[in-house]
Amino acid sequence: MVITAHYDHLGGMGNKTYFPGANDNASGISFLLSLAKYYAANPQPYTMAFICFAGEEAGLLGSKYFTEYPLLALQKSGF
């Protein structure tokens, strides 16, 4: 099982464009870390991975890189 979240809030771009996403990033990452802490104390009978991605709002760059250069074996699920 792979649990992911992203932390790539874009913030400001120049002085006229602002992307207010700090809550989006903080809630996702904090939930992922809470789950990781829970499962570290309560191991499951299957492998779990927790991955924080960046570059998602810029075109899914982090998750795309992971699928092209995985750190663990990826299998097609058939879905």
Short mmCIF file of C-alpha atoms in Angstrom, two decimals:
data_model
loop_
_atom_site.label_atom_id
_atom_site.label_comp_id
_atom_site.label_asym_id
_atom_site.label_seq_id
_atom_site.Cartn_x
_atom_site.Cartn_y
_atom_site.Cartn_z
CA MET A 1 0.00 0.00 0.00
CA VAL A 2 1.34 3.41 -0.92
CA ILE A 3 0.01 6.52 0.82
CA THR A 4 0.97 9.82 -0.76
CA ALA A 5 0.55 13.54 -0.26
CA HIS A 6 2.03 16.63 -1.85
CA TYR A 7 3.69 19.69 -0.41
CA ASP A 8 4.35 21.94 -3.36
CA HIS A 9 2.30 25.01 -2.55
CA LEU A 10 3.21 27.51 -5.26
CA GLY A 11 2.83 30.66 -3.14
CA GLY A 12 3.29 33.90 -5.03
CA MET A 13 4.32 34.46 -8.61
CA GLY A 14 5.18 38.12 -9.00
CA ASN A 15 3.19 40.69 -7.09
CA LYS A 16 -0.19 40.08 -8.77
CA THR A 17 -0.60 36.30 -8.59
CA TYR A 18 -0.94 34.31 -5.39
CA PHE A 19 -1.93 30.67 -4.87
CA PRO A 20 -3.32 30.27 -1.32
CA GLY A 21 -2.61 26.59 -0.76
CA ALA A 22 -0.73 26.36 2.53
CA ASN A 23 -3.68 24.64 4.22
CA ASP A 24 -3.93 22.16 1.35
CA ASN A 25 -0.28 21.22 1.75
CA ALA A 26 -0.27 21.20 5.55
CA SER A 27 -3.39 19.08 5.89
CA GLY A 28 -2.25 16.44 3.41
CA ILE A 29 1.30 16.12 4.72
CA SER A 30 0.24 16.19 8.38
CA PHE A 31 -2.32 13.45 7.73
CA LEU A 32 0.30 11.34 5.94
CA LEU A 33 2.72 11.80 8.86
CA SER A 34 -0.01 10.89 11.36
CA LEU A 35 -0.75 7.70 9.44
CA ALA A 36 2.95 6.85 9.24
CA LYS A 37 3.30 7.30 13.00
CA TYR A 38 0.24 5.17 13.67
CA TYR A 39 1.35 2.32 11.41
CA ALA A 40 4.91 2.43 12.76
CA ALA A 41 3.41 1.63 16.17
CA ASN A 42 0.83 -0.80 14.70
CA PRO A 43 2.57 -2.80 11.95
CA GLN A 44 0.41 -4.40 9.30
CA PRO A 45 0.93 -7.78 7.57
CA TYR A 46 1.69 -6.04 4.26
CA THR A 47 4.21 -3.51 3.03
CA MET A 48 3.32 0.15 3.35
CA ALA A 49 5.12 3.15 1.86
CA PHE A 50 4.56 6.83 2.62
CA ILE A 51 5.68 9.27 -0.08
CA CYS A 52 5.57 13.07 -0.16
CA PHE A 53 5.56 14.45 -3.69
CA ALA A 54 6.39 17.89 -5.03
CA GLY A 55 5.69 19.48 -8.40
CA GLU A 56 2.12 18.20 -8.59
CA GLU A 57 0.50 21.52 -9.43
CA ALA A 58 3.14 22.08 -12.10
CA GLY A 59 2.08 18.93 -13.97
CA LEU A 60 2.31 15.96 -11.57
CA LEU A 61 6.10 16.14 -11.81
CA GLY A 62 6.90 14.39 -8.53
CA SER A 63 4.58 11.43 -8.98
CA LYS A 64 5.50 11.15 -12.67
CA TYR A 65 9.19 10.98 -11.76
CA PHE A 66 8.45 8.30 -9.15
CA THR A 67 6.60 6.12 -11.66
CA GLU A 68 9.44 6.47 -14.18
CA TYR A 69 12.19 5.80 -11.59
CA PRO A 70 10.46 3.83 -8.82
CA LEU A 71 12.21 3.00 -5.56
CA LEU A 72 10.06 -0.12 -5.20
CA ALA A 73 8.57 -2.53 -7.72
CA LEU A 74 5.44 -1.20 -9.40
CA GLN A 75 2.95 -3.58 -10.96
CA LYS A 76 0.03 -2.85 -13.24
CA SER A 77 -3.11 -3.28 -11.20
CA GLY A 78 -5.46 -3.90 -14.11
CA PHE A 79 -7.82 -1.11 -13.04
#
